[in-house]
Tab-separated table of C-alpha atoms in Angstrom:
chain	number	residue	atom	x	y	z
A	87	MET	CA	38.871	-36.274	-48.626
A	88	PRO	CA	39.565	-35.887	-52.393
A	89	ILE	CA	37.474	-33.153	-53.971
A	90	ILE	CA	35.746	-35.527	-56.417
A	91	TYR	CA	34.425	-37.569	-53.506
A	92	LYS	CA	33.183	-34.456	-51.777
A	93	LYS	CA	31.302	-33.458	-54.903
A	94	THR	CA	29.851	-36.956	-55.249
A	95	LEU	CA	28.662	-36.839	-51.644
A	96	ALA	CA	27.159	-33.390	-52.095
A	97	VAL	CA	25.238	-34.395	-55.207
A	98	THR	CA	23.959	-37.638	-53.714
A	99	LEU	CA	22.830	-36.101	-50.444
A	100	MET	CA	21.181	-33.249	-52.274
A	101	LEU	CA	19.160	-35.804	-54.195
A	102	ILE	CA	18.135	-37.408	-50.920
A	103	SER	CA	17.305	-34.424	-48.809
A	104	SER	CA	17.099	-31.153	-50.678
A	105	SER	CA	16.230	-31.637	-54.342
A	106	ILE	CA	12.930	-30.514	-55.821
A	107	ALA	CA	10.805	-33.287	-57.361
A	108	ILE	CA	10.796	-34.015	-61.091
A	109	TYR	CA	8.957	-35.424	-64.077
A	110	ALA	CA	11.242	-36.699	-66.828
A	111	GLN	CA	11.122	-37.332	-70.492
A	112	TYR	CA	13.640	-39.179	-72.620
A	113	VAL	CA	14.576	-37.438	-75.854
A	114	GLN	CA	12.285	-39.092	-78.406
A	115	ASN	CA	12.552	-36.702	-81.349
A	116	ASN	CA	15.004	-39.062	-83.034
A	117	TYR	CA	12.719	-42.104	-82.584
A	118	PHE	CA	11.662	-42.108	-86.257
A	119	MET	CA	14.915	-40.725	-87.724
A	120	GLU	CA	16.578	-43.246	-90.033
A	121	THR	CA	20.073	-41.787	-89.585
A	122	ALA	CA	20.008	-41.719	-85.764
A	123	ILE	CA	22.306	-44.689	-85.180
A	124	MET	CA	21.588	-44.826	-81.436
A	125	ARG	CA	17.796	-44.850	-81.715
A	126	HIS	CA	17.841	-48.530	-80.820
A	127	GLN	CA	18.088	-47.292	-77.230
A	128	SER	CA	14.388	-46.391	-77.590
A	129	ASN	CA	13.433	-49.564	-79.488
A	130	PRO	CA	15.919	-52.443	-79.970
A	131	ALA	CA	14.164	-53.459	-83.212
A	132	PHE	CA	15.544	-50.269	-84.813
A	133	LEU	CA	19.010	-51.791	-84.561
A	134	LEU	CA	18.568	-53.669	-87.835
A	135	ASP	CA	21.013	-52.709	-90.610
A	136	ASP	CA	22.631	-49.952	-88.515
A	137	ARG	CA	26.282	-51.035	-88.502
A	138	TYR	CA	28.492	-48.483	-86.785
A	139	ILE	CA	31.143	-47.820	-84.166
A	140	THR	CA	31.277	-44.901	-81.754
A	141	ILE	CA	34.295	-42.921	-80.688
A	142	PRO	CA	35.024	-43.887	-77.050
A	143	PHE	CA	33.488	-41.362	-74.612
A	144	LEU	CA	32.092	-39.295	-77.533
A	145	GLY	CA	29.384	-41.645	-78.761
A	146	ASN	CA	26.139	-40.327	-77.312
A	147	ILE	CA	25.008	-38.364	-74.306
A	148	GLN	CA	21.409	-37.841	-73.317
A	149	ALA	CA	20.487	-35.491	-70.484
A	150	ASN	CA	17.024	-34.681	-69.157
A	151	ILE	CA	15.578	-32.472	-66.485
A	152	SER	CA	11.889	-31.843	-66.197
A	153	GLY	CA	9.440	-30.545	-63.631
A	154	ASN	CA	6.035	-29.050	-63.025
A	155	PHE	CA	7.520	-25.713	-61.965
A	156	GLY	CA	9.723	-22.898	-63.226
A	157	ALA	CA	11.430	-19.773	-61.953
A	158	SER	CA	8.124	-17.901	-62.135
A	159	THR	CA	6.688	-20.321	-59.584
A	160	PHE	CA	9.076	-19.112	-56.899
A	161	ILE	CA	10.478	-15.733	-58.086
A	162	PHE	CA	8.325	-12.598	-58.414
A	163	ASN	CA	8.631	-8.934	-59.317
A	164	ILE	CA	8.895	-6.592	-56.323
A	165	ASN	CA	8.874	-2.818	-56.093
A	166	PRO	CA	12.503	-1.538	-56.309
A	167	ALA	CA	11.460	1.852	-54.899
A	168	THR	CA	10.642	0.301	-51.533
A	169	ASN	CA	13.295	-2.450	-51.593
A	170	ASN	CA	16.606	-0.611	-52.015
A	171	GLY	CA	16.602	-1.100	-55.771
A	172	TYR	CA	15.912	-4.830	-55.665
A	173	LYS	CA	13.715	-5.898	-58.592
A	174	TRP	CA	13.068	-9.532	-57.748
A	175	GLY	CA	11.966	-11.409	-54.665
A	176	THR	CA	11.396	-15.039	-53.831
A	177	PHE	CA	7.957	-16.283	-52.901
A	178	MET	CA	8.825	-15.613	-49.232
A	179	HIS	CA	9.133	-11.851	-49.754
A	180	PRO	CA	6.399	-9.843	-47.940
A	181	ASP	CA	5.598	-7.966	-51.164
A	182	VAL	CA	4.396	-11.287	-52.614
A	183	SER	CA	0.946	-11.981	-51.188
A	184	ASN	CA	-0.085	-15.447	-50.073
A	185	GLU	CA	-2.812	-15.513	-52.725
A	186	THR	CA	-0.369	-14.604	-55.520
A	187	PHE	CA	2.069	-17.340	-54.566
A	188	TYR	CA	-0.581	-19.996	-53.889
A	189	ASP	CA	-2.203	-19.293	-57.251
A	190	LYS	CA	1.140	-19.804	-59.016
A	191	LEU	CA	2.035	-22.869	-56.935
A	192	GLY	CA	-1.299	-24.573	-57.532
A	193	LYS	CA	-2.459	-27.587	-55.585
A	194	SER	CA	-0.125	-30.262	-56.963
A	195	ASP	CA	3.014	-31.463	-55.227
A	196	VAL	CA	6.254	-30.065	-56.625
A	197	ARG	CA	7.934	-32.830	-58.597
A	198	ALA	CA	11.053	-33.213	-60.710
A	199	PHE	CA	13.198	-35.835	-62.418
A	200	THR	CA	16.691	-35.918	-63.893
A	201	MET	CA	18.218	-38.556	-66.138
A	202	ILE	CA	21.613	-38.991	-67.798
A	203	ASN	CA	22.537	-41.739	-70.247
A	204	TYR	CA	26.179	-41.529	-71.317
A	205	ASN	CA	27.435	-43.932	-73.951
A	206	VAL	CA	31.075	-44.830	-73.286
A	207	PHE	CA	31.438	-47.166	-76.259
A	208	SER	CA	29.207	-48.948	-78.768
A	209	ILE	CA	29.730	-51.159	-81.806
A	210	SER	CA	27.178	-52.711	-84.143
A	211	PHE	CA	27.816	-55.531	-86.613
A	212	ASN	CA	25.974	-58.107	-88.739
A	213	SER	CA	25.853	-61.799	-87.793
A	214	PHE	CA	23.407	-64.521	-86.694
A	215	HIS	CA	21.013	-63.511	-89.514
A	216	GLY	CA	20.584	-60.036	-88.088
A	217	THR	CA	22.337	-57.063	-86.534
A	218	ASN	CA	24.039	-57.071	-83.137
A	219	VAL	CA	25.282	-54.413	-80.755
A	220	ILE	CA	27.655	-54.280	-77.805
A	221	GLU	CA	27.457	-51.110	-75.763
A	222	LEU	CA	28.728	-49.724	-72.482
A	223	ASN	CA	26.689	-46.939	-70.871
A	224	VAL	CA	26.829	-44.964	-67.633
A	225	ARG	CA	23.346	-44.057	-66.430
A	226	SER	CA	21.714	-42.204	-63.575
A	227	ASN	CA	18.146	-41.456	-62.536
A	228	ALA	CA	16.954	-39.185	-59.748
A	229	ALA	CA	13.429	-38.185	-58.744
A	230	SER	CA	11.775	-36.439	-55.841
A	231	ASN	CA	8.404	-35.266	-54.629
A	232	PHE	CA	7.873	-32.335	-52.265
A	233	PRO	CA	4.396	-31.893	-50.763
A	234	ASN	CA	2.590	-28.724	-51.740
A	235	GLU	CA	1.930	-27.965	-48.073
A	236	LEU	CA	5.653	-27.641	-47.355
A	237	PHE	CA	5.922	-24.500	-49.520
A	238	ARG	CA	2.767	-23.049	-48.004
A	239	PHE	CA	4.372	-23.562	-44.601
A	240	ALA	CA	7.559	-21.795	-45.755
A	241	LYS	CA	5.492	-18.874	-47.041
A	242	ASP	CA	3.226	-18.429	-44.002
A	243	PRO	CA	4.025	-20.751	-41.093
A	244	THR	CA	1.592	-18.872	-38.810
A	245	ALA	CA	-1.393	-19.976	-40.889
A	246	LYS	CA	-1.587	-23.101	-38.739
A	247	THR	CA	-0.232	-24.302	-35.413
A	248	GLU	CA	0.230	-27.856	-36.683
A	249	TYR	CA	1.452	-29.303	-39.967
A	250	ASN	CA	1.748	-32.887	-41.176
A	251	PHE	CA	3.747	-33.353	-44.368
A	252	VAL	CA	3.013	-36.544	-46.300
A	253	GLY	CA	4.370	-37.631	-49.678
A	254	LEU	CA	7.891	-36.317	-49.171
A	255	LYS	CA	10.113	-38.685	-51.179
A	256	ALA	CA	13.393	-38.730	-53.082
A	257	SER	CA	15.382	-41.404	-54.886
A	258	ALA	CA	18.540	-41.706	-56.979
A	259	GLN	CA	20.410	-44.480	-58.757
A	260	ALA	CA	23.657	-44.538	-60.731
A	261	TYR	CA	24.976	-47.597	-62.516
A	262	THR	CA	27.072	-48.859	-65.389
A	263	GLU	CA	25.269	-50.853	-68.068
A	264	LEU	CA	26.858	-53.480	-70.322
A	265	ALA	CA	24.352	-54.409	-73.032
A	266	LEU	CA	24.229	-57.061	-75.747
A	267	GLY	CA	21.525	-56.619	-78.385
A	268	HIS	CA	20.201	-58.408	-81.463
A	269	ALA	CA	17.533	-57.609	-84.077
A	270	HIS	CA	16.353	-59.444	-87.185
A	271	HIS	CA	13.448	-59.839	-89.614
A	272	ILE	CA	10.840	-62.494	-88.868
A	273	ASN	CA	9.285	-61.839	-92.266
A	274	LYS	CA	9.006	-58.897	-94.681
A	275	ASN	CA	6.606	-57.122	-92.324
A	276	LEU	CA	7.747	-57.989	-88.792
A	277	THR	CA	11.066	-57.099	-87.168
A	278	VAL	CA	11.955	-57.917	-83.562
A	279	GLY	CA	14.797	-56.868	-81.295
A	280	ALA	CA	16.008	-57.473	-77.762
A	281	LYS	CA	18.815	-56.564	-75.387
A	282	ILE	CA	20.109	-58.125	-72.232
A	283	LYS	CA	21.944	-55.867	-69.808
A	284	LEU	CA	24.287	-56.439	-66.918
A	285	LEU	CA	23.884	-53.614	-64.390
A	286	LEU	CA	26.734	-52.625	-62.066
A	287	GLY	CA	25.530	-50.351	-59.266
A	288	VAL	CA	27.805	-47.486	-58.179
A	289	ALA	CA	25.438	-45.307	-56.123
A	290	TYR	CA	21.988	-45.578	-54.586
A	291	ALA	CA	19.853	-43.348	-52.400
A	292	ASN	CA	16.261	-43.412	-51.285
A	293	MET	CA	14.217	-41.452	-48.771
A	294	ASP	CA	10.583	-41.875	-47.814
A	295	VAL	CA	9.014	-39.751	-45.097
A	296	GLU	CA	6.264	-41.785	-43.456
A	297	LYS	CA	5.553	-39.060	-40.947
A	298	LEU	CA	6.746	-35.477	-40.438
A	299	GLN	CA	4.591	-33.623	-37.935
A	300	LEU	CA	5.276	-30.054	-36.793
A	301	LYS	CA	3.603	-28.421	-33.793
A	302	MET	CA	4.150	-24.837	-32.692
A	303	ALA	CA	5.837	-24.624	-29.274
A	304	GLU	CA	6.544	-21.023	-28.197
A	305	ASP	CA	9.102	-19.654	-30.719
A	306	GLU	CA	10.079	-22.936	-32.428
A	307	TRP	CA	8.500	-26.005	-33.919
A	308	ALA	CA	8.415	-29.376	-32.187
A	309	VAL	CA	9.054	-32.034	-34.835
A	310	LYS	CA	8.080	-35.680	-34.697
A	311	GLY	CA	9.199	-37.808	-37.611
A	312	ARG	CA	9.446	-41.299	-38.988
A	313	ILE	CA	11.853	-41.190	-41.906
A	314	ASN	CA	13.108	-44.209	-43.854
A	315	ALA	CA	16.319	-43.691	-45.802
A	316	SER	CA	19.081	-45.787	-47.333
A	317	ALA	CA	22.195	-44.924	-49.323
A	318	ALA	CA	25.384	-46.353	-50.797
A	319	ILE	CA	28.281	-44.848	-52.763
A	320	LEU	CA	30.865	-47.263	-54.164
A	321	ASN	CA	32.570	-49.114	-51.296
A	322	SER	CA	32.371	-46.484	-48.578
A	323	HIS	CA	30.705	-45.442	-45.339
A	324	ILE	CA	28.406	-42.412	-45.101
A	325	ALA	CA	28.723	-40.713	-41.725
A	326	LEU	CA	26.146	-38.695	-39.790
A	327	ASP	CA	26.938	-35.797	-37.478
A	328	GLN	CA	25.531	-35.403	-33.973
A	329	ASN	CA	22.420	-33.686	-35.372
A	330	GLY	CA	21.547	-36.584	-37.649
A	331	HIS	CA	22.696	-34.839	-40.850
A	332	PHE	CA	24.862	-36.435	-43.535
A	333	SER	CA	28.383	-35.133	-42.987
A	334	ALA	CA	31.093	-37.091	-44.827
A	335	ILE	CA	32.073	-40.148	-46.836
A	336	GLU	CA	34.541	-42.293	-44.921
A	337	ASN	CA	36.901	-44.981	-46.225
A	338	MET	CA	36.159	-44.238	-49.842
A	339	LYS	CA	37.236	-47.166	-52.030
A	340	ALA	CA	36.459	-48.408	-55.508
A	341	GLY	CA	33.705	-50.972	-55.571
A	342	LEU	CA	30.112	-51.755	-56.494
A	343	THR	CA	26.966	-51.174	-54.497
A	344	GLY	CA	25.275	-54.103	-56.201
A	345	LEU	CA	24.492	-56.110	-59.322
A	346	GLY	CA	21.426	-56.395	-61.495
A	347	LEU	CA	19.936	-57.497	-64.801
A	348	ALA	CA	17.583	-55.873	-67.286
A	349	ILE	CA	16.168	-56.493	-70.753
A	350	ASP	CA	14.758	-54.382	-73.586
A	351	LEU	CA	12.126	-55.798	-75.961
A	352	GLY	CA	10.940	-54.209	-79.201
A	353	ALA	CA	9.182	-54.852	-82.484
A	354	THR	CA	8.114	-53.058	-85.679
A	355	TYR	CA	5.370	-54.090	-88.109
A	356	LYS	CA	4.686	-52.771	-91.628
A	357	LEU	CA	1.120	-53.081	-92.884
A	358	SER	CA	0.878	-54.808	-96.244
A	359	HIS	CA	-2.405	-53.226	-97.297
A	360	VAL	CA	-1.434	-49.643	-96.290
A	361	LYS	CA	1.843	-48.805	-97.970
A	362	GLY	CA	4.156	-46.612	-95.898
A	363	LEU	CA	2.486	-47.275	-92.519
A	364	GLU	CA	4.605	-48.870	-89.775
A	365	PHE	CA	3.764	-49.540	-86.129
A	366	SER	CA	6.342	-50.015	-83.370
A	367	LEU	CA	6.292	-51.149	-79.758
A	368	ALA	CA	9.046	-51.319	-77.129
A	369	LEU	CA	9.371	-51.879	-73.397
A	370	ASN	CA	12.810	-50.892	-72.119
A	371	ASP	CA	14.673	-51.428	-68.835
A	372	ILE	CA	12.694	-54.331	-67.442
A	373	GLY	CA	14.984	-55.161	-64.535
A	374	TYR	CA	16.414	-54.462	-61.119
A	375	ILE	CA	19.581	-53.876	-59.096
A	376	ARG	CA	20.208	-55.480	-55.715
A	377	ASN	CA	22.248	-52.995	-53.663
A	378	LYS	CA	24.000	-53.340	-50.323
A	379	VAL	CA	23.154	-50.107	-48.509
A	380	GLN	CA	23.434	-48.300	-45.232
A	381	ASN	CA	20.056	-48.115	-43.594
A	382	PHE	CA	18.846	-45.009	-41.772
A	383	LYS	CA	15.432	-46.242	-40.726
A	384	PRO	CA	14.861	-45.267	-37.063
A	385	ASN	CA	13.690	-47.885	-34.603
A	386	LYS	CA	11.193	-45.407	-33.169
A	387	ASP	CA	9.822	-41.957	-33.828
A	388	LEU	CA	12.404	-39.211	-33.499
A	389	ASP	CA	11.741	-35.908	-31.735
A	390	TRP	CA	13.619	-32.656	-32.353
A	391	THR	CA	13.023	-28.949	-32.870
A	392	PHE	CA	13.041	-26.733	-35.971
A	393	ASN	CA	13.494	-22.962	-35.965
A	394	GLY	CA	11.724	-22.449	-39.285
A	395	PHE	CA	12.844	-21.104	-42.635
A	396	LYS	CA	15.002	-18.001	-42.539
A	397	ASN	CA	13.889	-14.812	-44.262
A	398	ALA	CA	15.900	-15.587	-47.395
A	399	TYR	CA	13.596	-13.735	-49.709
A	400	VAL	CA	15.528	-11.044	-51.611
A	401	ALA	CA	17.010	-11.569	-55.075
A	402	SER	CA	18.361	-8.888	-57.396
A	403	ASP	CA	20.310	-8.042	-60.521
A	404	LYS	CA	22.028	-5.259	-58.595
A	405	GLU	CA	25.834	-5.406	-58.330
A	406	ASN	CA	27.236	-7.031	-55.168
A	407	SER	CA	23.793	-8.162	-53.997
A	408	GLN	CA	22.922	-11.681	-52.896
A	409	ASP	CA	21.683	-13.548	-55.942
A	410	VAL	CA	18.763	-15.939	-56.233
A	411	GLY	CA	21.019	-18.986	-56.127
A	412	ALA	CA	22.311	-18.038	-52.667
A	413	GLU	CA	18.766	-17.424	-51.470
A	414	PHE	CA	17.569	-20.866	-52.485
A	415	LYS	CA	20.747	-22.411	-51.116
A	416	GLN	CA	19.771	-21.020	-47.730
A	417	LEU	CA	16.284	-22.450	-48.193
A	418	GLY	CA	17.855	-25.845	-48.887
A	419	GLU	CA	20.046	-25.605	-45.786
A	420	ASP	CA	16.970	-24.841	-43.692
A	421	PHE	CA	15.141	-27.784	-45.202
A	422	LYS	CA	17.997	-30.170	-44.408
A	423	ASP	CA	17.766	-29.039	-40.799
A	424	LEU	CA	14.144	-30.157	-40.834
A	425	LEU	CA	15.224	-33.784	-41.478
A	426	ARG	CA	17.121	-35.927	-38.973
A	427	PHE	CA	18.429	-39.467	-39.346
A	428	GLN	CA	19.965	-42.209	-37.253
A	429	GLU	CA	21.883	-45.174	-38.640
A	430	THR	CA	20.792	-48.798	-38.249
A	431	PRO	CA	22.443	-52.007	-39.573
A	432	GLU	CA	23.214	-52.425	-43.278
A	433	LYS	CA	20.856	-54.387	-45.480
A	434	ARG	CA	20.323	-55.393	-49.100
A	435	ILE	CA	17.615	-53.740	-51.147
A	436	THR	CA	16.318	-55.030	-54.474
A	437	ALA	CA	15.198	-51.947	-56.411
A	438	ALA	CA	13.593	-51.991	-59.835
A	439	ILE	CA	14.927	-49.516	-62.360
A	440	PRO	CA	12.342	-47.287	-64.064
A	441	MET	CA	10.820	-48.806	-67.220
A	442	THR	CA	9.796	-46.956	-70.364
A	443	LEU	CA	6.999	-47.958	-72.754
A	444	ASN	CA	7.052	-46.637	-76.338
A	445	VAL	CA	4.145	-47.123	-78.757
A	446	GLY	CA	4.599	-45.513	-82.161
A	447	ALA	CA	3.154	-45.210	-85.653
A	448	GLU	CA	4.821	-43.649	-88.705
A	449	TYR	CA	3.363	-42.912	-92.129
A	450	VAL	CA	5.496	-42.058	-95.170
A	451	MET	CA	3.858	-39.418	-97.349
A	452	PRO	CA	2.722	-40.952	-100.670
A	453	PHE	CA	3.375	-37.660	-102.513
A	454	TYR	CA	6.947	-37.321	-101.125
A	455	LYS	CA	8.731	-40.473	-100.012
A	456	LYS	CA	11.387	-38.527	-98.133
A	457	MET	CA	8.878	-37.101	-95.668
A	458	SER	CA	6.885	-38.797	-92.929
A	459	ILE	CA	4.686	-38.025	-89.955
A	460	GLY	CA	4.860	-39.939	-86.702
A	461	LEU	CA	2.885	-40.337	-83.495
A	462	LEU	CA	4.640	-41.662	-80.383
A	463	HIS	CA	3.203	-42.302	-76.938
A	464	THR	CA	5.740	-42.750	-74.139
A	465	LYS	CA	5.002	-43.769	-70.573
A	466	ARG	CA	7.410	-43.951	-67.643
A	467	ILE	CA	6.576	-46.891	-65.375
A	468	ASN	CA	7.651	-47.939	-61.903
A	469	ASP	CA	9.185	-44.611	-60.948
A	470	LEU	CA	8.673	-42.228	-58.069
A	471	ALA	CA	7.290	-39.628	-60.472
A	472	GLU	CA	5.536	-41.535	-63.258
A	473	TRP	CA	4.728	-39.570	-66.401
A	474	HIS	CA	3.465	-39.925	-69.944
A	475	SER	CA	3.889	-37.977	-73.163
A	476	THR	CA	2.340	-38.057	-76.632
A	477	MET	CA	4.457	-36.611	-79.431
A	478	PHE	CA	3.518	-35.695	-82.994
A	479	THR	CA	6.499	-35.271	-85.311
A	480	THR	CA	7.210	-34.407	-88.927
A	481	ARG	CA	10.420	-35.791	-90.423
A	482	VAL	CA	12.170	-34.971	-93.706
A	483	HIS	CA	15.167	-36.724	-95.258
A	484	PRO	CA	15.745	-34.729	-98.468
A	485	VAL	CA	19.279	-35.999	-99.118
A	486	LYS	CA	21.263	-38.920	-97.779
A	487	GLU	CA	23.527	-36.684	-95.692
A	488	LEU	CA	20.818	-34.619	-93.953
A	489	GLU	CA	17.710	-35.427	-91.937
A	490	ALA	CA	15.591	-33.173	-89.712
A	491	ALA	CA	12.460	-33.319	-87.578
A	492	LEU	CA	10.071	-30.981	-85.763
A	493	SER	CA	7.719	-32.094	-83.014
A	494	THR	CA	5.155	-31.041	-80.473
A	495	SER	CA	4.447	-32.995	-77.299
A	496	VAL	CA	1.625	-33.017	-74.798
A	497	GLY	CA	2.770	-34.460	-71.488
A	498	THR	CA	1.966	-34.931	-67.843
A	499	SER	CA	2.735	-31.359	-66.918
A	500	HIS	CA	2.919	-29.193	-70.052
A	501	THR	CA	3.051	-28.847	-73.831
A	502	CYS	CA	6.405	-28.339	-75.540
A	503	LEU	CA	8.105	-27.991	-78.917
A	504	GLY	CA	11.111	-29.971	-80.144
A	505	ALA	CA	13.521	-30.271	-83.036
A	506	ALA	CA	16.275	-32.569	-84.289
A	507	ILE	CA	18.926	-32.482	-86.994
A	508	SER	CA	21.186	-35.294	-88.186
A	509	LEU	CA	24.242	-35.271	-90.432
A	510	TYR	CA	25.076	-38.667	-91.918
A	511	CYS	CA	28.223	-38.710	-94.040
A	512	PRO	CA	30.642	-41.479	-95.021
A	513	GLY	CA	32.753	-42.160	-91.948
A	514	PHE	CA	30.936	-39.707	-89.675
A	515	SER	CA	27.492	-39.097	-88.203
A	516	LEU	CA	26.213	-36.403	-85.848
A	517	ILE	CA	22.804	-35.845	-84.281
A	518	LEU	CA	21.483	-33.062	-82.065
A	519	SER	CA	17.970	-33.459	-80.732
A	520	SER	CA	15.623	-32.028	-78.104
A	521	ASP	CA	11.928	-32.578	-77.383
A	522	GLN	CA	11.626	-29.667	-74.965
A	523	LEU	CA	13.165	-26.442	-76.213
A	524	LEU	CA	13.427	-23.735	-73.564
A	525	THR	CA	12.123	-20.494	-75.030
A	526	LYS	CA	11.938	-18.001	-72.168
A	527	PHE	CA	14.726	-17.150	-69.718
A	528	SER	CA	15.403	-14.575	-67.034
A	529	LYS	CA	18.433	-12.265	-67.248
A	530	GLN	CA	20.261	-14.847	-65.136
A	531	TYR	CA	19.403	-17.528	-67.782
A	532	ILE	CA	16.990	-19.293	-65.452
A	533	PRO	CA	13.992	-20.953	-67.209
A	534	ILE	CA	10.950	-18.847	-66.353
A	535	ASN	CA	7.841	-20.921	-67.036
A	536	ASN	CA	9.221	-24.416	-66.473
A	537	VAL	CA	12.570	-26.130	-66.000
A	538	SER	CA	11.811	-28.965	-68.391
A	539	THR	CA	14.338	-29.613	-71.107
A	540	ASN	CA	16.279	-32.482	-72.629
A	541	VAL	CA	18.985	-32.920	-75.220
A	542	THR	CA	20.797	-35.684	-77.084
A	543	LEU	CA	24.177	-35.192	-78.727
A	544	GLY	CA	25.639	-38.181	-80.518
A	545	MET	CA	28.553	-38.934	-82.828
A	546	GLY	CA	29.472	-42.151	-84.569
A	547	ILE	CA	31.225	-43.772	-87.507
A	548	PRO	CA	28.846	-45.622	-89.881
A	549	LEU	CA	30.270	-48.862	-91.241
A	550	LYS	CA	28.049	-49.149	-94.297
């Protein structure tokens, strides 16, 4: 099998069966920035008067990963004097007490989300009494939810003789998006915009554990499960091994998993009696993809055994020692052994793509017209891990060629700081933006307090 297909399979199956759940946040720091030529992706009404063309494959990339956990949730200081010089241990290390780990873990499920939006090509032009855009994007979304009780079981399985894990879910979608957009003034105060998108599915995965019951039987766990799963990657067949684990992609060919449609709707409104105040509203990605998938829903409850999580609990900065990545890889391998599947006939699944609601207000300072403050509320809808965020931002545009913004956001799981800078010159524009700046890392460059971060990097050629 070609190596690229192996990597695709590994990533997809990891999203199904061994990822850690996520909250996500689109980069919104450039929402109010006048020189951010791709901000119409947050509100199609912002498209007006932004004529540009992007360099193919270099236009704009937006990447997000966010979660309600960090390295400090699962990695702790241990005594090197009694651990052969090792300075760090995972939550499973005996030096880490149950109370210490449970206090850090909290009572919420462990959730995470990742999102990538990669602009392949985009062009904007004036016609039909407004501004239009044609854009081609490659997008992916993945989310998962791991029950809190699963990590308590990994830490101290002897605390109970029976466990029942509920709420274990994971999903992933990848698709190509061809969008046509238009925006124009209704009057001097109101501007509207809309996009229609053709969605071409290239990968899909979903897992929902209805039942996963573990009972202690001598030196192993008797498992009874009802697990619904479905997956598709291009035009291929995903094979299972004799243990019910995903093993290989067979007959890999180019093709689509399905087709879909979506629309974006947006508007802005300037108040006549309050000069400098503008409100905005957008609802993006209202749509679905209908995928043809392999179905792994069992016809009846499955029974198997599980030997438990191995003692993969030592991490260290000592030379030639097993690092933390290898430890958690072992934990993931053990977890995959906890899940078993059996294939049933293919079917078609109509799956909505996650929607995003943006409600904003911006006020231009009367004492300095090149400065404004903005308030933006964003809500993720119809996703496995729904979230919301409220951002306050200050923007300055001192000269035509330079614009910058600073922000603070209060979200579903934490508070964060962000920043953005934009260069806008004749024949070239560049923006770098992030709402969630990571400020504290371990020596191995692992985020300590939380894994949440996002970034947008975009380049274009203004046509004004």
